[in-house]
PDB file of C-alpha atoms in Angstrom:
ATOM      1  CA  SER A   1     141.887  28.794 169.696  1.00  0.00           C
ATOM      2  CA  PRO A   2     142.051  25.926 172.186  1.00  0.00           C
ATOM      3  CA  LEU A   3     141.424  28.415 175.000  1.00  0.00           C
ATOM      4  CA  ALA A   4     138.445  30.182 173.386  1.00  0.00           C
ATOM      5  CA  ALA A   5     135.936  28.834 175.936  1.00  0.00           C
ATOM      6  CA  GLU A   6     138.105  29.949 178.854  1.00  0.00           C
ATOM      7  CA  VAL A   7     138.605  33.390 177.325  1.00  0.00           C
ATOM      8  CA  ASP A   8     134.823  33.699 176.914  1.00  0.00           C
ATOM      9  CA  VAL A   9     134.341  32.841 180.608  1.00  0.00           C
ATOM     10  CA  LEU A  10     136.785  35.554 181.640  1.00  0.00           C
ATOM     11  CA  ARG A  11     135.246  38.118 179.271  1.00  0.00           C
ATOM     12  CA  GLN A  12     131.792  37.402 180.623  1.00  0.00           C
ATOM     13  CA  PHE A  13     133.073  37.813 184.197  1.00  0.00           C
ATOM     14  CA  ARG A  14     134.711  41.113 183.215  1.00  0.00           C
ATOM     15  CA  ASP A  15     131.532  42.402 181.589  1.00  0.00           C
ATOM     16  CA  GLU A  16     129.017  41.139 184.149  1.00  0.00           C
ATOM     17  CA  VAL A  17     130.958  41.552 187.393  1.00  0.00           C
ATOM     18  CA  LEU A  18     134.118  43.624 187.230  1.00  0.00           C
ATOM     19  CA  ARG A  19     132.607  46.513 185.276  1.00  0.00           C
ATOM     20  CA  LEU A  20     130.032  47.031 188.039  1.00  0.00           C
ATOM     21  CA  PHE A  21     132.564  48.218 190.612  1.00  0.00           C
ATOM     22  CA  ALA A  22     135.159  51.002 190.689  1.00  0.00           C
ATOM     23  CA  GLY A  23     137.880  48.541 191.747  1.00  0.00           C
ATOM     24  CA  GLY A  24     136.912  46.198 188.942  1.00  0.00           C
ATOM     25  CA  ARG A  25     137.004  49.012 186.397  1.00  0.00           C
ATOM     26  CA  LEU A  26     140.438  50.031 187.677  1.00  0.00           C
ATOM     27  CA  PHE A  27     141.625  46.428 187.332  1.00  0.00           C
ATOM     28  CA  ILE A  28     140.299  46.324 183.750  1.00  0.00           C
ATOM     29  CA  SER A  29     142.095  49.580 182.892  1.00  0.00           C
ATOM     30  CA  VAL A  30     145.401  48.327 184.268  1.00  0.00           C
ATOM     31  CA  TYR A  31     144.950  44.943 182.586  1.00  0.00           C
ATOM     32  CA  GLU A  32     144.177  46.546 179.218  1.00  0.00           C
ATOM     33  CA  ALA A  33     147.304  48.709 179.476  1.00  0.00           C
ATOM     34  CA  VAL A  34     149.660  45.929 180.597  1.00  0.00           C
ATOM     35  CA  SER A  35     148.258  42.916 178.787  1.00  0.00           C
ATOM     36  CA  PRO A  36     149.199  43.600 175.131  1.00  0.00           C
ATOM     37  CA  PRO A  37     152.923  44.141 175.756  1.00  0.00           C
ATOM     38  CA  PHE A  38     152.977  41.234 178.218  1.00  0.00           C
ATOM     39  CA  ALA A  39     151.201  38.957 175.711  1.00  0.00           C
ATOM     40  CA  ASN A  40     153.704  39.916 173.001  1.00  0.00           C
ATOM     41  CA  TRP A  41     156.601  39.179 175.344  1.00  0.00           C
ATOM     42  CA  LEU A  42     155.009  35.918 176.505  1.00  0.00           C
ATOM     43  CA  ALA A  43     154.301  34.741 172.936  1.00  0.00           C
ATOM     44  CA  ARG A  44     158.028  34.135 172.470  1.00  0.00           C
ATOM     45  CA  ARG A  45     158.350  32.014 175.618  1.00  0.00           C
ATOM     46  CA  ALA A  46     156.538  28.681 175.327  1.00  0.00           C
ATOM     47  CA  GLY A  47     157.566  27.445 178.762  1.00  0.00           C
ATOM     48  CA  LEU A  48     156.293  30.543 180.496  1.00  0.00           C
ATOM     49  CA  ARG A  49     153.019  30.396 178.525  1.00  0.00           C
ATOM     50  CA  ALA A  50     152.390  27.007 180.100  1.00  0.00           C
ATOM     51  CA  VAL A  51     153.137  28.423 183.553  1.00  0.00           C
ATOM     52  CA  VAL A  52     150.759  31.347 183.023  1.00  0.00           C
ATOM     53  CA  ARG A  53     148.024  28.986 181.794  1.00  0.00           C
ATOM     54  CA  SER A  54     148.461  26.799 184.871  1.00  0.00           C
ATOM     55  CA  LEU A  55     148.279  29.876 187.126  1.00  0.00           C
ATOM     56  CA  LEU A  56     145.100  31.021 185.408  1.00  0.00           C
ATOM     57  CA  ALA A  57     143.415  27.600 185.600  1.00  0.00           C
ATOM     58  CA  PRO A  58     142.212  28.003 189.226  1.00  0.00           C
ATOM     59  CA  VAL A  59     140.916  31.503 188.452  1.00  0.00           C
ATOM     60  CA  ILE A  60     138.950  30.218 185.463  1.00  0.00           C
ATOM     61  CA  TRP A  61     137.647  27.283 187.495  1.00  0.00           C
ATOM     62  CA  ALA A  62     136.511  29.620 190.295  1.00  0.00           C
ATOM     63  CA  VAL A  63     134.739  31.936 187.873  1.00  0.00           C
ATOM     64  CA  LYS A  64     133.046  28.993 186.132  1.00  0.00           C
ATOM     65  CA  THR A  65     131.888  27.309 189.325  1.00  0.00           C
ATOM     66  CA  THR A  66     130.715  30.364 191.246  1.00  0.00           C
ATOM     67  CA  ARG A  67     128.841  32.185 188.482  1.00  0.00           C
ATOM     68  CA  PRO A  68     125.165  31.296 188.131  1.00  0.00           C
ATOM     69  CA  LYS A  69     124.225  29.841 184.793  1.00  0.00           C
ATOM     70  CA  ALA A  70     122.127  32.186 182.676  1.00  0.00           C
ATOM     71  CA  PRO A  71     118.646  30.823 182.037  1.00  0.00           C
ATOM     72  CA  CYS A  72     118.063  29.653 178.512  1.00  0.00           C
ATOM     73  CA  LEU A  73     115.347  31.748 176.894  1.00  0.00           C
ATOM     74  CA  SER A  74     114.902  29.855 173.657  1.00  0.00           C
ATOM     75  CA  HIS A  75     111.734  27.920 172.842  1.00  0.00           C
ATOM     76  CA  GLU A  76     113.672  24.721 172.183  1.00  0.00           C
ATOM     77  CA  HIS A  77     114.613  24.548 175.868  1.00  0.00           C
ATOM     78  CA  GLY A  78     111.128  24.759 177.330  1.00  0.00           C
ATOM     79  CA  SER A  79     110.386  28.471 177.408  1.00  0.00           C
ATOM     80  CA  PRO A  80     106.976  29.374 176.021  1.00  0.00           C
ATOM     81  CA  PRO A  81     106.926  30.902 172.557  1.00  0.00           C
ATOM     82  CA  LYS A  82     106.378  34.650 172.232  1.00  0.00           C
TER      83      LYS A  82
END
């Protein structure tokens, strides 16, 4: 999917940040209940899909730019071998 990288960013944020807090877990529960029917409804409306993507763009940008990059642990990137 053309949005696979963005979806991965949001999933990582969900797993590493939102799940740590009661409010985040509540948000995830509501999202998981509402999202499938909304996505099915939205799939039939190309114009609205573009609007939703544009509304999500600043959220994705904020998550990308404020999350620390995970250190690379592989040998190829300078870490000592085990």
